[in-house]
CSV table of C-alpha atoms in Angstrom, one decimal:
chain,number,residue,atom,x,y,z
X,1,UNK,CA,52.1,58.5,27.6
X,2,UNK,CA,53.9,56.5,30.3
X,3,UNK,CA,51.1,57.4,32.8
X,4,UNK,CA,48.4,56.4,30.3
X,5,UNK,CA,50.3,53.1,29.5
X,6,UNK,CA,50.7,52.4,33.2
X,7,UNK,CA,47.0,53.0,33.8
X,8,UNK,CA,46.1,50.7,30.9
X,9,UNK,CA,48.3,47.9,32.2
X,10,UNK,CA,46.7,48.3,35.7
X,11,UNK,CA,43.3,48.1,34.2
X,12,UNK,CA,44.2,44.9,32.3
X,13,UNK,CA,45.7,43.4,35.5
X,14,UNK,CA,42.5,44.2,37.4
X,15,UNK,CA,40.4,42.6,34.6
X,16,UNK,CA,42.5,39.5,34.7
X,17,UNK,CA,42.1,39.2,38.5
X,18,UNK,CA,38.3,39.6,38.2
X,19,UNK,CA,38.2,37.0,35.4
X,20,UNK,CA,40.3,34.6,37.4
X,21,UNK,CA,37.9,35.0,40.4
X,22,UNK,CA,34.8,34.3,38.2
X,23,UNK,CA,36.6,31.3,36.6
X,24,UNK,CA,37.4,29.8,40.0
X,25,UNK,CA,33.9,30.3,41.3
X,26,UNK,CA,32.4,28.7,38.2
X,27,UNK,CA,34.8,25.7,38.5
X,28,UNK,CA,33.9,25.3,42.2
X,29,UNK,CA,30.2,25.5,41.3
X,30,UNK,CA,30.5,23.0,38.5
X,31,UNK,CA,32.2,20.5,40.9
X,32,UNK,CA,29.7,21.1,43.6
X,33,UNK,CA,26.7,20.7,41.4
X,34,UNK,CA,27.9,17.5,39.9
X,35,UNK,CA,28.1,15.8,43.3
X,36,UNK,CA,24.8,16.7,45.0
X,37,UNK,CA,21.3,15.5,44.6
X,38,UNK,CA,19.9,19.0,43.7
X,39,UNK,CA,21.1,19.7,40.2
X,40,UNK,CA,20.4,22.4,37.5
X,41,UNK,CA,17.8,21.8,34.8
X,42,UNK,CA,20.4,20.9,32.1
X,43,UNK,CA,21.6,17.9,34.2
X,44,UNK,CA,19.9,14.8,35.6
X,45,UNK,CA,20.8,11.8,37.8
X,46,UNK,CA,20.1,8.1,37.5
X,47,UNK,CA,17.5,8.3,40.3
X,48,UNK,CA,15.8,11.3,38.5
X,49,UNK,CA,15.8,9.4,35.2
X,50,UNK,CA,14.4,6.2,36.7
X,51,UNK,CA,11.6,8.2,38.4
X,52,UNK,CA,10.8,10.0,35.2
X,53,UNK,CA,10.6,6.7,33.2
X,54,UNK,CA,8.2,5.2,35.8
X,55,UNK,CA,7.3,1.6,36.3
X,56,UNK,CA,6.8,-0.2,33.0
X,57,UNK,CA,7.7,-3.1,30.7
X,58,UNK,CA,11.4,-2.9,31.7
X,59,UNK,CA,10.7,-3.3,35.4
X,60,UNK,CA,8.3,-6.2,34.7
X,61,UNK,CA,11.0,-8.1,32.8
X,62,UNK,CA,13.5,-7.3,35.5
X,63,UNK,CA,11.1,-8.6,38.1
X,64,UNK,CA,10.9,-11.9,36.4
X,65,UNK,CA,14.7,-12.2,35.9
X,66,UNK,CA,15.7,-11.4,39.4
X,67,UNK,CA,12.7,-13.3,40.7
X,68,UNK,CA,14.2,-16.5,39.2
X,69,UNK,CA,17.4,-15.9,41.3
X,70,UNK,CA,15.4,-15.3,44.4
X,71,UNK,CA,13.4,-18.5,43.8
X,72,UNK,CA,16.5,-20.5,43.4
X,73,UNK,CA,17.9,-19.2,46.7
X,74,UNK,CA,14.6,-20.2,48.4
X,75,UNK,CA,14.5,-23.6,46.9
X,76,UNK,CA,18.1,-24.4,47.9
X,77,UNK,CA,17.2,-23.4,51.5
X,78,UNK,CA,13.9,-25.2,51.6
X,79,UNK,CA,15.4,-28.4,50.3
X,80,UNK,CA,17.4,-28.7,53.6
X,81,UNK,CA,14.3,-29.5,55.6
X,82,UNK,CA,13.4,-32.3,53.1
X,83,UNK,CA,16.9,-33.7,52.6
X,84,UNK,CA,17.8,-34.1,56.3
X,85,UNK,CA,15.3,-36.8,57.3
X,86,UNK,CA,15.9,-38.7,54.1
X,87,UNK,CA,19.7,-38.8,54.7
X,88,UNK,CA,19.1,-39.9,58.3
X,89,UNK,CA,17.1,-42.8,57.1
X,90,UNK,CA,19.2,-43.9,54.1
X,91,UNK,CA,22.7,-43.2,55.4
X,92,UNK,CA,22.1,-43.9,59.1
X,93,UNK,CA,23.8,-40.6,60.0
X,94,UNK,CA,23.6,-39.3,63.6
X,95,UNK,CA,21.4,-36.4,64.6
X,96,UNK,CA,24.5,-34.2,64.9
X,97,UNK,CA,25.6,-35.1,61.3
X,98,UNK,CA,22.1,-34.3,60.1
X,99,UNK,CA,22.2,-30.8,61.6
X,100,UNK,CA,25.7,-30.3,60.3
X,101,UNK,CA,24.5,-30.9,56.7
X,102,UNK,CA,22.2,-27.9,57.2
X,103,UNK,CA,24.7,-25.7,59.1
X,104,UNK,CA,27.4,-26.0,56.5
X,105,UNK,CA,25.2,-24.3,53.9
X,106,UNK,CA,24.6,-21.2,56.1
X,107,UNK,CA,28.3,-21.2,57.0
X,108,UNK,CA,29.1,-21.0,53.3
X,109,UNK,CA,26.7,-18.1,52.9
X,110,UNK,CA,28.1,-16.2,55.8
X,111,UNK,CA,31.8,-16.7,54.7
X,112,UNK,CA,30.9,-15.6,51.2
X,113,UNK,CA,29.3,-12.2,52.1
X,114,UNK,CA,32.6,-10.2,52.0
X,115,UNK,CA,33.7,-11.8,48.8
X,116,UNK,CA,30.5,-11.2,46.8
X,117,UNK,CA,30.2,-7.7,48.2
X,118,UNK,CA,33.7,-6.8,46.9
X,119,UNK,CA,33.2,-8.7,43.6
X,120,UNK,CA,30.0,-6.9,42.8
X,121,UNK,CA,31.4,-3.5,43.6
X,122,UNK,CA,34.5,-4.3,41.6
X,123,UNK,CA,33.0,-6.0,38.5
X,124,UNK,CA,29.3,-5.1,38.7
X,125,UNK,CA,26.1,-6.7,39.8
X,126,UNK,CA,25.4,-8.4,36.5
X,127,UNK,CA,28.8,-10.1,36.4
X,128,UNK,CA,28.5,-11.2,40.0
X,129,UNK,CA,25.0,-12.7,39.5
X,130,UNK,CA,26.1,-14.5,36.3
X,131,UNK,CA,29.0,-16.1,38.1
X,132,UNK,CA,26.8,-16.9,41.0
X,133,UNK,CA,24.1,-18.7,38.9
X,134,UNK,CA,26.8,-20.8,37.1
X,135,UNK,CA,28.5,-21.8,40.3
X,136,UNK,CA,25.2,-22.6,42.0
X,137,UNK,CA,24.0,-24.7,39.1
X,138,UNK,CA,27.3,-26.5,38.9
X,139,UNK,CA,27.6,-27.3,42.6
X,140,UNK,CA,23.9,-28.2,42.8
X,141,UNK,CA,24.4,-30.9,40.1
X,142,UNK,CA,27.6,-32.2,41.8
X,143,UNK,CA,25.8,-32.4,45.1
X,144,UNK,CA,23.4,-35.0,43.6
X,145,UNK,CA,26.4,-37.1,42.8
X,146,UNK,CA,27.8,-37.1,46.3
X,147,UNK,CA,29.1,-40.7,47.0
X,148,UNK,CA,29.2,-40.2,50.8
X,149,UNK,CA,28.4,-37.8,53.6
X,150,UNK,CA,31.8,-36.0,53.5
X,151,UNK,CA,31.5,-35.1,49.9
X,152,UNK,CA,27.9,-34.0,50.5
X,153,UNK,CA,29.1,-31.6,53.2
X,154,UNK,CA,31.8,-30.1,51.0
X,155,UNK,CA,29.5,-29.6,48.0
X,156,UNK,CA,26.6,-28.2,50.0
X,157,UNK,CA,29.0,-25.8,51.6
X,158,UNK,CA,30.0,-24.6,48.1
X,159,UNK,CA,26.4,-24.3,47.3
X,160,UNK,CA,26.0,-22.0,50.3
X,161,UNK,CA,29.0,-20.0,49.2
X,162,UNK,CA,27.4,-19.4,45.8
X,163,UNK,CA,24.0,-18.5,47.4
X,164,UNK,CA,25.7,-15.7,49.3
X,165,UNK,CA,25.5,-13.6,46.1
X,166,UNK,CA,21.7,-13.8,45.6
X,167,UNK,CA,21.0,-10.6,47.7
X,168,UNK,CA,22.8,-8.7,44.9
X,169,UNK,CA,19.8,-9.4,42.7
X,170,UNK,CA,17.7,-7.3,45.1
X,171,UNK,CA,20.3,-4.5,45.0
X,172,UNK,CA,20.2,-4.6,41.1
X,173,UNK,CA,16.4,-4.7,41.1
X,174,UNK,CA,15.9,-1.8,43.6
X,175,UNK,CA,18.3,0.5,41.6
X,176,UNK,CA,15.9,0.4,38.7
X,177,UNK,CA,12.7,1.0,40.7
X,178,UNK,CA,11.0,4.4,40.9
X,179,UNK,CA,10.9,5.8,44.4
X,180,UNK,CA,7.1,5.5,44.7
X,181,UNK,CA,6.9,1.9,43.7
X,182,UNK,CA,10.0,0.6,45.4
X,183,UNK,CA,8.5,-0.7,48.6
X,184,UNK,CA,5.6,-2.5,46.9
X,185,UNK,CA,7.9,-4.0,44.3
X,186,UNK,CA,10.4,-5.3,46.8
X,187,UNK,CA,7.5,-7.0,48.6
X,188,UNK,CA,6.5,-8.7,45.3
X,189,UNK,CA,10.1,-9.9,45.0
X,190,UNK,CA,9.7,-11.5,48.4
X,191,UNK,CA,6.8,-13.4,47.0
X,192,UNK,CA,9.2,-15.1,44.6
X,193,UNK,CA,10.9,-16.4,47.7
X,194,UNK,CA,7.6,-17.9,49.0
X,195,UNK,CA,6.8,-19.2,45.5
X,196,UNK,CA,10.2,-20.9,45.4
X,197,UNK,CA,9.6,-22.6,48.7
X,198,UNK,CA,6.2,-23.8,47.6
X,199,UNK,CA,7.6,-25.1,44.3
X,200,UNK,CA,10.3,-27.0,46.1
X,201,UNK,CA,7.7,-28.8,48.3
X,202,UNK,CA,5.6,-29.7,45.2
X,203,UNK,CA,8.7,-30.9,43.4
X,204,UNK,CA,9.6,-33.1,46.3
X,205,UNK,CA,6.1,-34.5,46.5
X,206,UNK,CA,6.4,-35.6,42.8
X,207,UNK,CA,10.1,-36.7,42.7
X,208,UNK,CA,10.9,-38.1,46.1
X,209,UNK,CA,8.6,-41.2,46.1
X,210,UNK,CA,9.8,-42.3,42.6
X,211,UNK,CA,13.3,-40.9,41.8
X,212,UNK,CA,14.7,-40.1,45.2
X,213,UNK,CA,16.6,-37.2,46.7
X,214,UNK,CA,19.5,-37.1,44.2
X,215,UNK,CA,17.1,-36.3,41.3
X,216,UNK,CA,15.4,-33.7,43.6
X,217,UNK,CA,18.7,-31.9,43.9
X,218,UNK,CA,19.2,-32.0,40.1
X,219,UNK,CA,15.7,-30.8,39.2
X,220,UNK,CA,15.8,-28.1,41.9
X,221,UNK,CA,18.5,-26.3,39.9
X,222,UNK,CA,16.0,-25.6,37.1
X,223,UNK,CA,15.4,-21.9,38.1
X,224,UNK,CA,19.2,-21.5,38.2
X,225,UNK,CA,19.5,-22.8,34.6
X,226,UNK,CA,16.7,-20.4,33.6
X,227,UNK,CA,18.4,-17.4,35.3
X,228,UNK,CA,21.8,-18.3,33.8
X,229,UNK,CA,20.2,-18.3,30.3
X,230,UNK,CA,18.6,-14.8,30.8
X,231,UNK,CA,21.8,-13.3,32.3
X,232,UNK,CA,23.0,-12.0,28.9
X,233,UNK,CA,19.9,-9.9,28.7
X,234,UNK,CA,20.2,-8.8,32.4
X,235,UNK,CA,21.0,-5.0,32.5
X,236,UNK,CA,24.0,-3.7,34.5
X,237,UNK,CA,23.1,-1.2,37.2
X,238,UNK,CA,23.1,2.3,35.8
X,239,UNK,CA,24.1,3.6,39.3
X,240,UNK,CA,27.1,1.2,39.3
X,241,UNK,CA,28.2,2.3,35.8
X,242,UNK,CA,28.0,6.0,36.4
X,243,UNK,CA,29.8,5.9,39.8
X,244,UNK,CA,32.6,3.9,38.1
X,245,UNK,CA,33.1,6.5,35.4
X,246,UNK,CA,31.3,4.5,32.6
X,247,UNK,CA,28.8,7.3,31.9
X,248,UNK,CA,28.3,6.3,28.2
X,249,UNK,CA,27.2,2.8,29.2
X,250,UNK,CA,25.0,4.2,31.9
X,251,UNK,CA,23.3,6.4,29.3
X,252,UNK,CA,22.8,3.5,27.0
X,253,UNK,CA,21.1,1.5,29.8
X,254,UNK,CA,18.8,4.4,30.7
X,255,UNK,CA,17.9,4.7,27.0
X,256,UNK,CA,16.9,1.1,27.1
X,257,UNK,CA,14.7,1.7,30.1
X,258,UNK,CA,13.1,4.7,28.4
X,259,UNK,CA,12.4,2.8,25.2
X,260,UNK,CA,10.9,-0.3,27.0
X,261,UNK,CA,8.7,2.0,29.1
X,262,UNK,CA,7.6,4.1,26.1
X,263,UNK,CA,9.1,7.4,27.6
X,264,UNK,CA,11.4,9.9,26.0
X,265,UNK,CA,15.0,10.0,27.1
X,266,UNK,CA,15.9,12.9,29.3
X,267,UNK,CA,18.0,15.7,27.8
X,268,UNK,CA,21.1,17.1,29.4
X,269,UNK,CA,24.2,15.7,31.2
X,270,UNK,CA,24.2,12.7,33.4
X,271,UNK,CA,25.7,13.4,36.8
X,272,UNK,CA,26.5,11.4,39.9
X,273,UNK,CA,24.0,12.0,42.7
X,274,UNK,CA,25.4,9.9,45.6
X,275,UNK,CA,29.2,10.0,45.5
X,276,UNK,CA,30.6,9.4,48.9
X,277,UNK,CA,34.2,10.5,49.3
X,278,UNK,CA,36.5,7.8,50.6
X,279,UNK,CA,37.3,9.6,53.8
X,280,UNK,CA,33.6,9.9,54.6
X,281,UNK,CA,32.7,6.2,54.0
X,282,UNK,CA,31.4,4.3,56.9
X,283,UNK,CA,33.6,2.0,58.9
X,284,UNK,CA,32.5,-0.9,61.1
X,285,UNK,CA,33.5,0.9,64.2
X,286,UNK,CA,31.1,3.8,63.2
X,287,UNK,CA,28.2,1.5,63.8
X,288,UNK,CA,29.1,1.7,67.5
X,289,UNK,CA,29.1,5.5,67.7
X,290,UNK,CA,27.1,6.9,70.6
X,291,UNK,CA,24.2,7.9,68.5
X,292,UNK,CA,24.0,4.4,66.8
X,293,UNK,CA,25.5,2.0,69.4
X,294,UNK,CA,22.2,0.9,71.0
X,295,UNK,CA,20.4,0.5,67.7
X,296,UNK,CA,23.2,-1.6,66.2
X,297,UNK,CA,23.6,-4.0,69.1
X,298,UNK,CA,19.8,-4.5,69.4
X,299,UNK,CA,19.4,-5.0,65.6
X,300,UNK,CA,22.2,-7.6,65.6
X,301,UNK,CA,20.4,-9.6,68.2
X,302,UNK,CA,17.0,-9.1,66.5
X,303,UNK,CA,18.3,-10.3,63.1
X,304,UNK,CA,20.0,-13.3,64.8
X,305,UNK,CA,16.7,-14.4,66.5
X,306,UNK,CA,14.7,-13.7,63.4
X,307,UNK,CA,16.7,-16.1,61.3
X,308,UNK,CA,17.0,-18.6,64.2
X,309,UNK,CA,13.2,-18.7,64.6
X,310,UNK,CA,12.4,-18.7,60.8
X,311,UNK,CA,14.7,-21.5,59.8
X,312,UNK,CA,13.8,-23.3,63.0
X,313,UNK,CA,10.1,-23.5,62.0
X,314,UNK,CA,11.2,-24.6,58.5
X,315,UNK,CA,13.3,-27.4,59.8
X,316,UNK,CA,11.1,-28.3,62.7
X,317,UNK,CA,8.0,-28.8,60.4
X,318,UNK,CA,9.4,-31.9,58.6
X,319,UNK,CA,10.4,-33.5,62.0
X,320,UNK,CA,6.9,-33.0,63.4
X,321,UNK,CA,5.2,-34.1,60.2
X,322,UNK,CA,7.0,-37.5,59.8
X,323,UNK,CA,4.2,-39.9,60.0
X,324,UNK,CA,5.7,-42.5,62.2
X,325,UNK,CA,7.5,-39.9,64.4
X,326,UNK,CA,6.3,-40.1,68.0
X,327,UNK,CA,7.6,-37.3,70.2
X,328,UNK,CA,7.2,-39.2,73.5
X,329,UNK,CA,8.7,-42.5,72.4
X,330,UNK,CA,11.8,-40.8,70.8
X,331,UNK,CA,12.3,-38.6,73.8
X,332,UNK,CA,12.3,-41.6,76.2
X,333,UNK,CA,14.5,-43.8,74.0
X,334,UNK,CA,17.2,-41.4,73.2
X,335,UNK,CA,17.9,-40.4,76.8
X,336,UNK,CA,19.8,-37.3,75.7
X,337,UNK,CA,22.3,-39.3,73.5
X,338,UNK,CA,22.1,-36.8,70.7
X,339,UNK,CA,25.7,-37.3,69.4
X,340,UNK,CA,25.5,-41.1,69.2
X,341,UNK,CA,24.4,-43.1,66.2
X,342,UNK,CA,20.6,-43.1,65.9
X,343,UNK,CA,19.2,-46.5,66.6
X,344,UNK,CA,16.2,-46.3,68.7
X,345,UNK,CA,14.5,-43.7,66.5
X,346,UNK,CA,15.9,-44.7,63.1
X,347,UNK,CA,13.5,-47.6,63.1
X,348,UNK,CA,10.7,-45.1,63.4
X,349,UNK,CA,12.1,-42.6,60.9
X,350,UNK,CA,10.8,-43.1,57.3
X,351,UNK,CA,10.5,-41.2,54.1
X,352,UNK,CA,8.1,-38.3,54.2
X,353,UNK,CA,4.7,-39.4,52.9
X,354,UNK,CA,2.3,-37.7,50.6
X,355,UNK,CA,0.3,-36.3,53.5
X,356,UNK,CA,3.5,-35.0,55.1
X,357,UNK,CA,4.4,-33.0,51.9
X,358,UNK,CA,0.8,-31.7,51.6
X,359,UNK,CA,0.8,-30.4,55.2
X,360,UNK,CA,4.3,-29.0,54.6
X,361,UNK,CA,3.0,-27.2,51.5
X,362,UNK,CA,0.2,-25.6,53.6
X,363,UNK,CA,2.6,-24.2,56.1
X,364,UNK,CA,4.8,-22.9,53.3
X,365,UNK,CA,1.9,-21.1,51.8
X,366,UNK,CA,1.5,-19.1,55.0
X,367,UNK,CA,4.4,-16.8,53.9
X,368,UNK,CA,2.2,-15.0,51.4
X,369,UNK,CA,-0.4,-13.7,53.9
X,370,UNK,CA,2.3,-13.1,56.4
X,371,UNK,CA,4.2,-10.8,54.0
X,372,UNK,CA,1.2,-8.8,52.9
X,373,UNK,CA,-0.2,-8.5,56.4
X,374,UNK,CA,3.1,-7.0,57.6
X,375,UNK,CA,3.1,-4.4,54.8
X,376,UNK,CA,-0.4,-3.4,55.7
X,377,UNK,CA,0.3,-3.0,59.4
X,378,UNK,CA,3.8,-1.6,59.4
X,379,UNK,CA,2.9,1.8,57.8
X,380,UNK,CA,-0.1,2.2,60.1
X,381,UNK,CA,1.3,1.3,63.5
X,382,UNK,CA,5.0,1.8,63.0
X,383,UNK,CA,8.0,-0.5,62.7
X,384,UNK,CA,8.8,-1.0,66.4
X,385,UNK,CA,5.2,-1.9,67.4
X,386,UNK,CA,4.9,-4.3,64.5
X,387,UNK,CA,8.1,-6.1,65.5
X,388,UNK,CA,7.1,-6.3,69.2
X,389,UNK,CA,3.6,-7.5,68.3
X,390,UNK,CA,4.8,-10.1,65.8
X,391,UNK,CA,7.5,-11.6,68.0
X,392,UNK,CA,5.1,-11.8,70.9
X,393,UNK,CA,2.4,-13.4,68.7
X,394,UNK,CA,5.0,-15.9,67.4
X,395,UNK,CA,5.9,-16.9,70.9
X,396,UNK,CA,2.2,-17.4,71.8
X,397,UNK,CA,1.7,-19.5,68.7
X,398,UNK,CA,4.6,-21.8,69.6
X,399,UNK,CA,3.2,-22.2,73.1
X,400,UNK,CA,0.2,-23.8,71.5
X,401,UNK,CA,2.4,-26.6,70.2
X,402,UNK,CA,2.5,-28.1,73.7
X,403,UNK,CA,-1.2,-28.8,73.3
X,404,UNK,CA,-1.6,-29.5,69.5
X,405,UNK,CA,1.6,-31.4,68.6
X,406,UNK,CA,-0.1,-34.7,68.7
X,407,UNK,CA,-3.2,-33.6,66.7
X,408,UNK,CA,-2.2,-33.5,63.0
X,409,UNK,CA,-4.8,-31.0,61.9
X,410,UNK,CA,-4.2,-28.6,64.7
X,411,UNK,CA,-0.4,-29.0,64.3
X,412,UNK,CA,-0.7,-28.0,60.7
X,413,UNK,CA,-2.8,-24.9,61.5
X,414,UNK,CA,-0.4,-23.9,64.3
X,415,UNK,CA,2.7,-24.2,62.1
X,416,UNK,CA,0.8,-22.3,59.4
X,417,UNK,CA,0.3,-19.3,61.6
X,418,UNK,CA,3.8,-19.5,63.1
X,419,UNK,CA,5.5,-19.5,59.7
X,420,UNK,CA,3.4,-16.7,58.4
X,421,UNK,CA,4.2,-14.5,61.4
X,422,UNK,CA,7.9,-15.1,61.4
X,423,UNK,CA,8.0,-14.5,57.6
X,424,UNK,CA,6.3,-11.2,58.3
X,425,UNK,CA,9.0,-10.4,61.0
X,426,UNK,CA,11.7,-10.8,58.4
X,427,UNK,CA,9.9,-8.4,56.1
X,428,UNK,CA,9.5,-5.8,58.8
X,429,UNK,CA,13.1,-5.9,59.9
X,430,UNK,CA,14.2,-5.6,56.2
X,431,UNK,CA,12.2,-2.4,56.0
X,432,UNK,CA,13.4,-1.0,59.3
X,433,UNK,CA,17.1,-1.6,59.2
X,434,UNK,CA,18.0,0.5,56.1
X,435,UNK,CA,15.9,3.4,57.5
X,436,UNK,CA,18.0,3.6,60.7
X,437,UNK,CA,21.4,4.0,59.2
X,438,UNK,CA,22.7,7.1,57.3
X,439,UNK,CA,23.8,6.6,53.7
X,440,UNK,CA,27.5,6.2,54.3
X,441,UNK,CA,26.7,3.4,56.9
X,442,UNK,CA,23.7,1.9,55.3
X,443,UNK,CA,25.5,-0.8,53.4
X,444,UNK,CA,27.8,-1.9,56.2
X,445,UNK,CA,24.9,-1.7,58.7
X,446,UNK,CA,22.6,-4.0,56.7
X,447,UNK,CA,25.6,-6.3,55.9
X,448,UNK,CA,26.5,-6.9,59.5
X,449,UNK,CA,22.9,-7.6,60.4
X,450,UNK,CA,22.7,-10.1,57.5
X,451,UNK,CA,25.9,-11.8,58.9
X,452,UNK,CA,24.2,-12.1,62.3
X,453,UNK,CA,21.2,-13.7,60.6
X,454,UNK,CA,23.4,-16.3,59.1
X,455,UNK,CA,24.9,-17.0,62.5
X,456,UNK,CA,21.3,-17.6,63.8
X,457,UNK,CA,20.6,-19.9,60.9
X,458,UNK,CA,23.8,-21.9,61.7
X,459,UNK,CA,22.7,-22.5,65.3
X,460,UNK,CA,19.1,-23.4,64.7
X,461,UNK,CA,19.6,-26.9,63.2
X,462,UNK,CA,21.0,-28.2,66.5
X,463,UNK,CA,17.7,-27.2,68.2
X,464,UNK,CA,15.2,-28.0,65.5
X,465,UNK,CA,16.8,-31.2,64.3
X,466,UNK,CA,18.9,-32.5,67.2
X,467,UNK,CA,17.4,-31.3,70.5
X,468,UNK,CA,13.8,-31.6,69.2
X,469,UNK,CA,14.2,-35.4,69.0
X,470,UNK,CA,15.6,-35.7,72.5
X,471,UNK,CA,13.5,-33.1,74.3
X,472,UNK,CA,10.5,-31.6,72.5
X,473,UNK,CA,9.6,-29.3,75.4
X,474,UNK,CA,13.1,-27.9,75.8
X,475,UNK,CA,13.3,-27.1,72.1
X,476,UNK,CA,10.0,-25.2,72.0
X,477,UNK,CA,10.9,-23.3,75.2
X,478,UNK,CA,14.2,-22.1,73.6
X,479,UNK,CA,12.3,-20.7,70.6
X,480,UNK,CA,9.7,-19.1,72.8
X,481,UNK,CA,12.3,-17.5,75.0
X,482,UNK,CA,14.3,-16.2,72.0
X,483,UNK,CA,11.2,-14.7,70.5
X,484,UNK,CA,10.2,-12.9,73.7
X,485,UNK,CA,13.7,-11.6,74.2
X,486,UNK,CA,13.6,-10.2,70.6
X,487,UNK,CA,10.2,-8.6,71.4
X,488,UNK,CA,11.8,-6.8,74.4
X,489,UNK,CA,14.8,-5.8,72.2
X,490,UNK,CA,12.4,-4.4,69.6
X,491,UNK,CA,10.6,-2.3,72.2
X,492,UNK,CA,14.0,-0.9,73.3
X,493,UNK,CA,15.0,0.3,69.9
X,494,UNK,CA,15.6,4.1,70.3
X,495,UNK,CA,14.4,5.2,66.9
X,496,UNK,CA,11.0,4.8,65.2
X,497,UNK,CA,11.5,5.3,61.5
X,498,UNK,CA,7.9,5.5,60.4
X,499,UNK,CA,7.5,8.8,58.4
X,500,UNK,CA,11.2,9.6,59.0
X,501,UNK,CA,13.4,10.6,56.1
X,502,UNK,CA,16.5,8.5,55.4
X,503,UNK,CA,19.5,10.4,56.8
X,504,UNK,CA,22.2,11.2,54.4
X,505,UNK,CA,25.0,12.2,56.8
X,506,UNK,CA,26.4,11.4,60.2
X,507,UNK,CA,28.9,13.2,62.4
X,508,UNK,CA,32.2,11.5,63.4
X,509,UNK,CA,35.6,12.8,64.1
X,510,UNK,CA,38.2,11.0,62.0
X,511,UNK,CA,41.6,10.2,63.2
């Protein structure tokens, strides 16, 4: 009996060990399967759900909502080129002060990037965009009440700080787009940027001759007011909700997507598909790892030049279109005194005329063909070749200004092509950059590139608004040189991302 009892106990002990082994394996499998992209049939991820629901009514509404935010960003940027010559004429400010009024907006944008990135990750994309729209509307209205130049600088700087959140609208939008439609839809969102720029010029054409620049600042906040009103209906990112443990809210959001698109809700358990453990998150220093160092440094320079040239064309256009502005007379009168009060040229500086606004509108419309031409070319010839070709063509177009700057029709045509080309460069670099970096580094990689773009935008007013009026030739040569250097940098990029899958991992030894 003792032998039988002992054998029975040994058998039970063996069964318990086997049971424990199977339990441990099952727990390990459950943990693993809930944190990878490939999941069993009874589970689904946010990305799988969005792809299953397809593009429908929900995405159309979201396009219009986020498009309003993108339009507002574009309008607040475009207004800088219209406001500067007016302030110079009315307030008798120096050329340096005129450029500073533009620079302070981009400085506010650059300083706000870390804040809005943290805020949107902490409290959600919807909350960040709601606060952004309210602040931007508030500071935009206050800017119109500026009693003097100092207050205008402070308030426009706060406008720039609020604008820094607008890229979060693209993040929210992209997270609800099916994989197959993502590229095309993001391009359409860029069209809202071009639409906002055109709308701002049309608004200035109507408002400036009668009501003045203060009313232009007030009325330019209209898209912000519209966006603030629709924010209560703006959905929170399902990806954000599920990665922050709010699975029930994420499921409710996905049910809303399914209902609007007329598709059945997926059955099963919602799991996280892109959790990155804290110890594997990217650090800034990882952008300079041997396998990424050259790409990162070159991309920082390319982004800086891209913004430098784009906003340079925007700001330069109004200076060249001022009806009574004569390049040679201003150049000879100023004698390089760019930091002294404008006297010799102020007498020749007047409000922009109807013809000035119409020609400015034509150059702004160039962004539409520029964006679509880039999308057509970039998938056929590759990202690097597209960047090299566009930067080189932009430099050649600027070179034509030496011949055509005094002929109004040819000047308008030249600026039309220049703005369309540089707008296409921005689109190409936005496509290329996220494809270079692996997932743990993608956010910080694009973020640092965006910061470099803000730096380029801060520098360009001193060339396009200050130096242009003292030395036209030198200004154009600087932009041509920058574009050619960017073309060389683009050709030296070590990675061509055409047809290349986005990398999910990278190797680095942690301390």
